[in-house]
Amino acid sequence: MVGQLALMPQIQNKFPKTRYQGSKSKLTNWIWDKLSTLPFDTSLDAFGGTGTIAYRLKQEGKQVTYNDALKFNFWIGQALIENSETYIDGNEVDWILKAYDRNYPTFIADTFPDIYFLDEENVWLDKVITNILQLRDTYKRSLAFFALAQSCIIKRPYNLFHRKNLYIRTADVKRSFGNKTSWDRPFESWFRHFVKEANRAVFCNGKTNQATHREVNEIDGNFDLVYFDPPYISDKGVSVDFRDFYHFLEGLAHYEQWASMIDMKSKHRRLTPRPNEWTNKKQIYRAFERVFQRFAESILIVSYRSDGIPAESELIRLLARYKSEVHVHRYRNYQYALSKNKTSNEILLIGC
Ligand SMILES: C[S@@+](CC[C@H](N)C(=O)[O-])C[C@H]1O[C@@H](n2cnc3c(N)ncnc32)[C@H](O)[C@@H]1O
């Protein structure tokens, strides 16, 4: 039965709902519509994030390589893209959630009191990540990690870890926003929920797909088509630093090394920052240029915003250096609340 389900992806399988900055989950059909007539079999999703675009390509029978610089995302890519036939069953979930007669580490409880989660939740996290890391099967481990990471995200105000703001959740106030029911639902209950979501997403498309964990400049191999959805830098030069916004999940994915990665001077115990040319308005031009040159033999696809840095016209010019035809598609017009004449469009550039 499981085998039959696994071979009928379009009908049976469902990509989990995402709660991640810049997720393209609402645009997958639109993007696929623009790619469907292009001649390609092998593909790379170079800035994979939640994996929603890689998954859509997998559903369409393409051979897919998912990549993301962050390890927590890589594990999610491994669970949902590379994995074609491994599931976690109820006994395994019970095993992961049980406390064994051992001294569990207390790293999260000691390091993050009163920052993101309640004390007893921090103790639970130390136990469950320790149990997950004992799983010997790579895909069961990454599926379980997916469920743990989603449980952490959904229990956070704004679904982020950028501030020490547990008080938003615990304050006894009348609320006009937020989802206190989700924040207060126990970790264990969310974990079981997200294991089901992950299991539902697993399928085989008959190809060998893989997940990698590289800086974009260090990805090996050649692909018929490469899709780039890098962090977006606004025209004011403001960008999303994913490693900073989701540092807690990146720490969890490096649980045993986490202590050495933390900037203990920061109130919210972030990871020590690392430079990234994709979030630097002076370096991003060169970063685009380098990847276009590196993958110049491939069909190049870029998701960006029309009002960013680089500007749409600059991206087109850059692509045209490597590709003879450049097409631009616009999803829809968004108007900024405070500006009557400035619009920001989600754009898809195709260089072939
Ligand atoms: C806009 S998000 C991608 C969203 C994704 N398409 C989705 O639908 O979920 C950009 C991603 O690029 C990753 N990233 C940032 N800098 C990177 C780099 N230098 N190399 C590879 N990945 C990087 C981030 O971790 C983040 O997940």
Coordinates of C-alpha atoms and ligand atoms in Angstrom, one line a residue:
M1 CA 0.0 0.0 0.0
V2 CA 2.8 2.4 0.9
G3 CA 4.6 1.6 -2.3
Q4 CA 1.4 2.3 -4.4
L5 CA 0.9 5.7 -2.7
A6 CA 4.6 6.5 -3.3
L7 CA 4.2 6.1 -7.1
M8 CA 1.2 8.4 -7.5
P9 CA 2.7 11.7 -6.5
Q10 CA 0.4 14.2 -8.1
I11 CA -2.7 12.7 -6.6
Q12 CA -1.6 11.5 -3.2
N13 CA 1.3 13.6 -2.1
K14 CA 1.1 17.0 -0.5
F15 CA 3.8 19.5 0.3
P16 CA 3.6 20.7 3.9
K17 CA 2.4 24.3 4.5
T18 CA 5.3 26.6 4.9
R19 CA 6.0 29.3 7.5
Y20 CA 9.3 30.6 6.1
Q21 CA 10.3 34.1 4.9
G22 CA 10.4 34.2 1.1
S23 CA 8.7 30.8 0.7
K24 CA 7.4 30.4 -2.9
S25 CA 4.7 28.0 -1.8
K26 CA 1.9 30.2 -3.2
L27 CA 3.7 30.7 -6.5
T28 CA 4.6 27.1 -7.4
N29 CA 1.9 26.6 -10.0
W30 CA 2.6 30.0 -11.6
I31 CA 6.4 29.2 -11.7
W32 CA 5.8 25.7 -13.1
D33 CA 3.5 27.2 -15.7
K34 CA 6.4 29.3 -17.0
L35 CA 8.9 26.4 -16.9
S36 CA 6.8 23.6 -18.2
T37 CA 7.6 24.2 -21.9
L38 CA 11.4 24.5 -21.4
P39 CA 13.5 21.5 -22.5
F40 CA 15.1 20.1 -19.3
D41 CA 15.5 16.9 -17.3
T42 CA 18.0 17.7 -14.7
S43 CA 17.5 20.7 -12.4
L44 CA 19.1 22.5 -9.5
D45 CA 17.2 24.6 -6.9
A46 CA 20.2 26.5 -5.7
F47 CA 18.6 28.4 -2.8
G48 CA 16.1 25.7 -1.8
G49 CA 14.7 27.0 1.5
T50 CA 11.6 25.0 2.3
G51 CA 12.0 22.9 -0.8
T52 CA 8.7 23.9 -2.3
I53 CA 10.0 24.6 -5.8
A54 CA 12.3 21.5 -5.8
Y55 CA 9.3 19.5 -4.7
R56 CA 7.2 20.8 -7.6
L57 CA 9.9 19.9 -10.1
K58 CA 10.1 16.4 -8.5
Q59 CA 6.3 16.1 -8.9
E60 CA 6.8 16.8 -12.6
G61 CA 9.2 13.9 -13.0
K62 CA 12.4 16.0 -13.2
Q63 CA 15.7 14.9 -11.6
V64 CA 16.2 17.4 -8.8
T65 CA 19.1 18.6 -6.8
Y66 CA 18.0 20.7 -3.8
N67 CA 20.7 23.0 -2.2
D68 CA 20.7 25.4 0.7
A69 CA 23.6 26.8 2.7
L70 CA 21.8 26.2 6.0
K71 CA 22.0 22.7 7.5
F72 CA 18.5 22.7 8.9
N73 CA 17.1 23.4 5.5
F74 CA 19.4 20.7 4.0
W75 CA 17.9 18.2 6.4
I76 CA 14.4 19.2 5.3
G77 CA 15.5 18.9 1.6
Q78 CA 16.8 15.4 2.4
A79 CA 13.5 14.4 4.1
L80 CA 11.2 15.7 1.4
I81 CA 13.2 15.8 -1.9
E82 CA 16.0 13.2 -1.7
N83 CA 14.0 10.7 0.3
S84 CA 11.8 8.6 -1.9
E85 CA 10.5 5.8 0.3
T86 CA 11.3 6.2 4.0
Y87 CA 8.6 7.1 6.5
I88 CA 8.4 7.3 10.3
D89 CA 5.9 5.0 11.9
G90 CA 3.9 5.5 15.2
N91 CA 6.3 3.2 17.2
E92 CA 9.3 5.3 16.0
V93 CA 7.5 8.5 17.0
D94 CA 6.8 7.1 20.4
W95 CA 10.5 6.1 20.7
I96 CA 11.6 9.6 19.8
L97 CA 9.3 11.2 22.3
K98 CA 10.2 8.9 25.3
A99 CA 12.6 9.8 28.0
Y100 CA 15.2 7.1 28.6
D101 CA 17.2 6.4 31.7
R102 CA 20.1 8.6 30.8
N103 CA 21.5 12.0 31.5
Y104 CA 20.1 14.2 28.8
P105 CA 22.2 17.3 27.9
T106 CA 20.7 20.5 29.3
F107 CA 22.2 22.9 26.7
I108 CA 19.0 24.5 25.5
A109 CA 17.5 24.7 29.0
D110 CA 20.7 26.3 30.3
T111 CA 21.3 28.7 27.3
F112 CA 17.9 29.9 26.3
P113 CA 15.9 30.4 29.5
D114 CA 13.0 32.9 29.1
I115 CA 14.1 33.6 25.5
Y116 CA 11.9 31.6 23.0
F117 CA 10.2 28.7 24.9
L118 CA 9.1 27.8 28.4
D119 CA 11.6 26.1 30.7
E120 CA 9.8 22.7 30.5
E121 CA 9.7 23.1 26.7
N122 CA 13.5 23.7 26.6
V123 CA 14.0 20.5 28.6
W124 CA 11.8 18.6 26.1
L125 CA 13.8 20.0 23.2
D126 CA 17.1 18.8 24.7
K127 CA 15.6 15.3 25.1
V128 CA 14.0 15.1 21.7
I129 CA 16.9 16.4 19.6
T130 CA 19.2 14.0 21.6
N131 CA 16.9 11.1 20.7
I132 CA 16.6 12.1 17.1
L133 CA 20.4 12.2 16.7
Q134 CA 20.4 8.6 17.8
L135 CA 18.4 7.5 14.8
R136 CA 20.6 5.5 12.5
D137 CA 18.6 5.9 9.3
T138 CA 19.5 9.2 7.6
Y139 CA 16.0 9.8 6.2
K140 CA 14.1 8.9 9.4
R141 CA 16.5 11.3 11.2
S142 CA 15.8 14.1 8.7
L143 CA 12.0 13.5 8.7
A144 CA 12.0 13.7 12.5
F145 CA 14.1 16.8 12.3
F146 CA 11.6 18.4 9.9
A147 CA 8.9 17.7 12.4
L148 CA 10.9 19.2 15.2
A149 CA 11.9 22.3 13.3
Q150 CA 8.3 22.9 12.2
S151 CA 7.1 22.5 15.8
C152 CA 9.6 25.2 16.9
I153 CA 8.6 27.6 14.1
I154 CA 4.8 27.3 14.7
K155 CA 5.2 28.0 18.5
R156 CA 7.1 31.2 17.9
P157 CA 5.5 34.7 17.6
Y158 CA 6.1 35.8 14.0
N159 CA 7.5 32.3 13.3
L160 CA 11.0 33.8 13.9
F161 CA 13.9 33.7 16.4
H162 CA 15.1 37.3 15.8
R163 CA 14.3 38.6 19.3
K164 CA 14.1 37.5 22.9
N165 CA 10.3 37.8 23.1
L166 CA 8.8 34.9 24.9
Y167 CA 6.9 37.5 26.9
I168 CA 4.7 38.1 23.8
R169 CA 3.4 34.6 24.3
T170 CA 3.1 34.6 28.1
A171 CA 1.8 38.1 28.8
D172 CA -1.7 38.1 30.2
V173 CA -3.2 40.7 27.8
K174 CA -6.1 41.0 25.5
R175 CA -4.7 40.1 22.1
S176 CA -5.5 41.6 18.7
F177 CA -2.9 39.4 16.8
G178 CA -1.0 36.3 17.1
N179 CA -2.0 32.7 17.6
K180 CA -1.8 31.9 21.3
T181 CA -3.5 28.5 20.7
S182 CA -0.7 27.5 18.4
W183 CA 2.0 28.8 20.7
D184 CA 0.6 27.0 23.7
R185 CA -0.2 23.7 22.0
P186 CA 2.3 21.2 23.4
F187 CA 5.4 20.4 21.5
E188 CA 4.6 16.7 21.5
S189 CA 1.2 17.2 19.8
W190 CA 2.8 19.5 17.1
F191 CA 5.6 17.0 16.6
R192 CA 3.1 14.1 15.9
H193 CA 1.2 16.5 13.6
F194 CA 4.3 17.4 11.5
V195 CA 5.5 13.8 11.3
K196 CA 2.2 13.0 9.5
E197 CA 2.7 16.0 7.2
A198 CA 6.2 14.8 6.4
N199 CA 5.1 11.2 5.7
R200 CA 2.4 12.5 3.4
A201 CA 5.0 14.4 1.3
V202 CA 7.3 11.4 0.7
F203 CA 7.2 9.9 -2.8
C204 CA 9.3 8.4 -5.5
N205 CA 9.3 10.1 -9.0
G206 CA 11.5 7.4 -10.5
K207 CA 14.6 9.6 -10.5
T208 CA 17.6 9.9 -8.1
N209 CA 17.1 13.2 -6.5
Q210 CA 19.5 14.7 -3.9
A211 CA 19.9 17.4 -1.3
T212 CA 23.1 19.3 -0.8
H213 CA 24.4 21.8 1.8
R214 CA 26.7 24.2 0.1
E215 CA 27.4 27.8 -0.5
V216 CA 25.9 28.5 -3.9
N217 CA 29.4 29.1 -5.4
E218 CA 30.6 25.7 -4.3
I219 CA 27.9 23.5 -5.9
D220 CA 29.3 20.7 -8.0
G221 CA 27.8 19.3 -11.2
N222 CA 26.0 20.5 -14.3
F223 CA 22.2 20.8 -14.8
D224 CA 19.9 21.5 -17.7
L225 CA 18.1 24.1 -15.6
V226 CA 19.2 26.1 -12.5
Y227 CA 16.6 28.0 -10.4
F228 CA 17.9 30.9 -8.2
D229 CA 15.7 32.3 -5.4
P230 CA 18.3 34.2 -3.3
P231 CA 17.6 36.4 -0.3
Y232 CA 16.0 39.7 -1.6
I233 CA 17.7 43.0 -0.9
S234 CA 15.2 45.9 -1.0
D235 CA 15.9 49.2 -2.7
K236 CA 16.8 50.6 0.7
G237 CA 19.5 48.0 1.0
V238 CA 17.6 45.9 3.7
S239 CA 17.9 42.2 3.3
V240 CA 16.8 39.0 5.0
D241 CA 19.6 37.2 6.8
F242 CA 18.2 33.7 7.0
R243 CA 20.9 32.4 9.2
D244 CA 20.1 35.1 11.7
F245 CA 16.3 34.8 11.5
Y246 CA 16.4 31.0 11.9
H247 CA 19.6 30.7 14.0
F248 CA 17.8 28.5 16.6
L249 CA 17.0 25.9 14.0
E250 CA 20.5 26.1 12.6
G251 CA 21.8 25.6 16.1
L252 CA 19.5 22.6 16.6
A253 CA 20.9 21.0 13.4
H254 CA 24.4 21.5 14.9
Y255 CA 23.3 20.5 18.4
E256 CA 26.6 19.1 19.5
Q257 CA 28.6 22.1 18.2
W258 CA 26.0 24.7 19.0
A259 CA 27.8 26.1 22.1
S260 CA 30.8 27.1 20.1
M261 CA 28.7 28.8 17.4
I262 CA 26.8 31.2 19.7
D263 CA 27.4 34.9 20.1
M264 CA 27.0 35.0 23.9
K265 CA 27.0 38.8 24.0
S266 CA 23.6 38.9 22.1
K267 CA 20.5 38.8 24.3
H268 CA 18.7 36.4 22.1
R269 CA 21.8 34.0 21.8
R270 CA 22.1 34.3 18.0
L271 CA 24.9 32.6 16.1
T272 CA 28.1 34.6 15.5
P273 CA 27.3 36.4 12.2
R274 CA 29.0 35.2 9.0
P275 CA 29.4 37.4 6.0
N276 CA 27.2 36.5 3.0
E277 CA 27.6 38.4 -0.3
W278 CA 23.9 37.7 -1.1
T279 CA 22.8 39.9 1.7
N280 CA 25.3 42.7 1.0
K281 CA 24.1 45.4 -1.4
K282 CA 27.6 46.1 -2.7
Q283 CA 28.5 42.5 -3.3
I284 CA 25.3 41.1 -4.7
Y285 CA 25.9 42.2 -8.3
R286 CA 29.1 40.3 -8.4
A287 CA 27.4 37.3 -6.7
F288 CA 24.8 37.1 -9.4
E289 CA 27.4 37.5 -12.1
R290 CA 29.5 34.7 -10.7
V291 CA 26.7 32.2 -10.6
F292 CA 25.4 33.1 -14.0
Q293 CA 28.9 32.6 -15.4
R294 CA 29.3 29.3 -13.5
F295 CA 26.0 27.9 -14.9
A296 CA 26.1 29.7 -18.3
E297 CA 25.4 26.4 -20.1
S298 CA 22.2 25.9 -18.2
I299 CA 18.8 27.5 -18.6
L300 CA 18.9 30.2 -15.9
I301 CA 15.8 31.0 -13.9
V302 CA 15.7 33.8 -11.3
S303 CA 12.9 34.7 -8.8
Y304 CA 13.3 38.3 -7.5
R305 CA 11.4 41.5 -6.9
S306 CA 11.2 44.3 -9.4
D307 CA 12.2 47.0 -6.9
G308 CA 15.2 45.3 -5.4
I309 CA 19.0 45.6 -5.6
P310 CA 19.9 44.7 -8.3
A311 CA 17.0 46.4 -10.1
E312 CA 15.1 44.4 -12.6
S313 CA 16.8 46.1 -15.6
E314 CA 20.2 45.3 -14.1
L315 CA 19.3 41.7 -13.7
I316 CA 18.1 41.5 -17.2
R317 CA 21.4 43.1 -18.5
L318 CA 23.5 40.6 -16.4
L319 CA 21.5 37.6 -17.7
A320 CA 21.8 38.8 -21.3
R321 CA 25.6 38.6 -21.0
Y322 CA 25.3 34.9 -20.8
K323 CA 22.0 34.0 -22.5
S324 CA 20.7 35.0 -25.9
E325 CA 17.1 35.2 -24.9
V326 CA 15.8 36.7 -21.6
H327 CA 12.1 36.7 -20.8
V328 CA 10.5 38.4 -17.8
H329 CA 7.2 37.3 -16.1
R330 CA 5.4 39.3 -13.5
Y331 CA 3.1 37.7 -10.9
R332 CA 0.9 40.5 -9.8
N333 CA 1.2 44.1 -8.7
Y334 CA 1.7 44.8 -5.1
Q335 CA 1.3 48.4 -4.0
Y336 CA 3.2 49.7 -1.0
A337 CA 0.8 51.1 1.6
L338 CA 2.5 54.5 1.9
S339 CA 3.3 55.1 -1.7
K340 CA 0.8 55.7 -4.5
N341 CA 3.2 55.3 -7.4
K342 CA 5.6 52.6 -6.5
T343 CA 4.9 49.0 -7.1
S344 CA 6.8 45.9 -6.3
N345 CA 6.3 42.9 -8.5
E346 CA 7.3 39.3 -8.0
I347 CA 9.3 38.6 -11.1
L348 CA 10.6 35.5 -12.8
L349 CA 13.4 35.9 -15.3
I350 CA 14.2 33.2 -17.7
G351 CA 17.5 33.1 -19.6
C352 CA 17.8 30.5 -22.3
Ligands
LIG1 C1 14.3 33.3 -0.5 S1 14.9 31.9 0.4 C2 14.5 30.6 -0.7 C3 13.0 30.2 -0.6 C4 12.6 29.0 -1.3 N1 12.6 29.1 -2.8 C5 11.3 28.5 -0.9 O1 10.3 28.6 -1.6 O2 11.2 28.1 0.3 C6 16.6 32.0 0.2 C7 17.4 30.8 0.7 O3 18.8 30.9 0.4 C8 19.6 30.4 1.4 N2 20.9 31.0 1.2 C9 21.3 32.2 1.6 N3 22.6 32.5 1.2 C10 23.0 31.4 0.6 C11 24.2 31.0 -0.1 N4 25.2 31.9 -0.1 N5 24.3 29.8 -0.7 C12 23.2 29.0 -0.7 N6 22.1 29.2 -0.1 C13 21.9 30.4 0.6 C14 18.9 30.7 2.7 O4 19.2 29.8 3.7 C15 17.4 30.7 2.2 O5 16.8 29.4 2.6

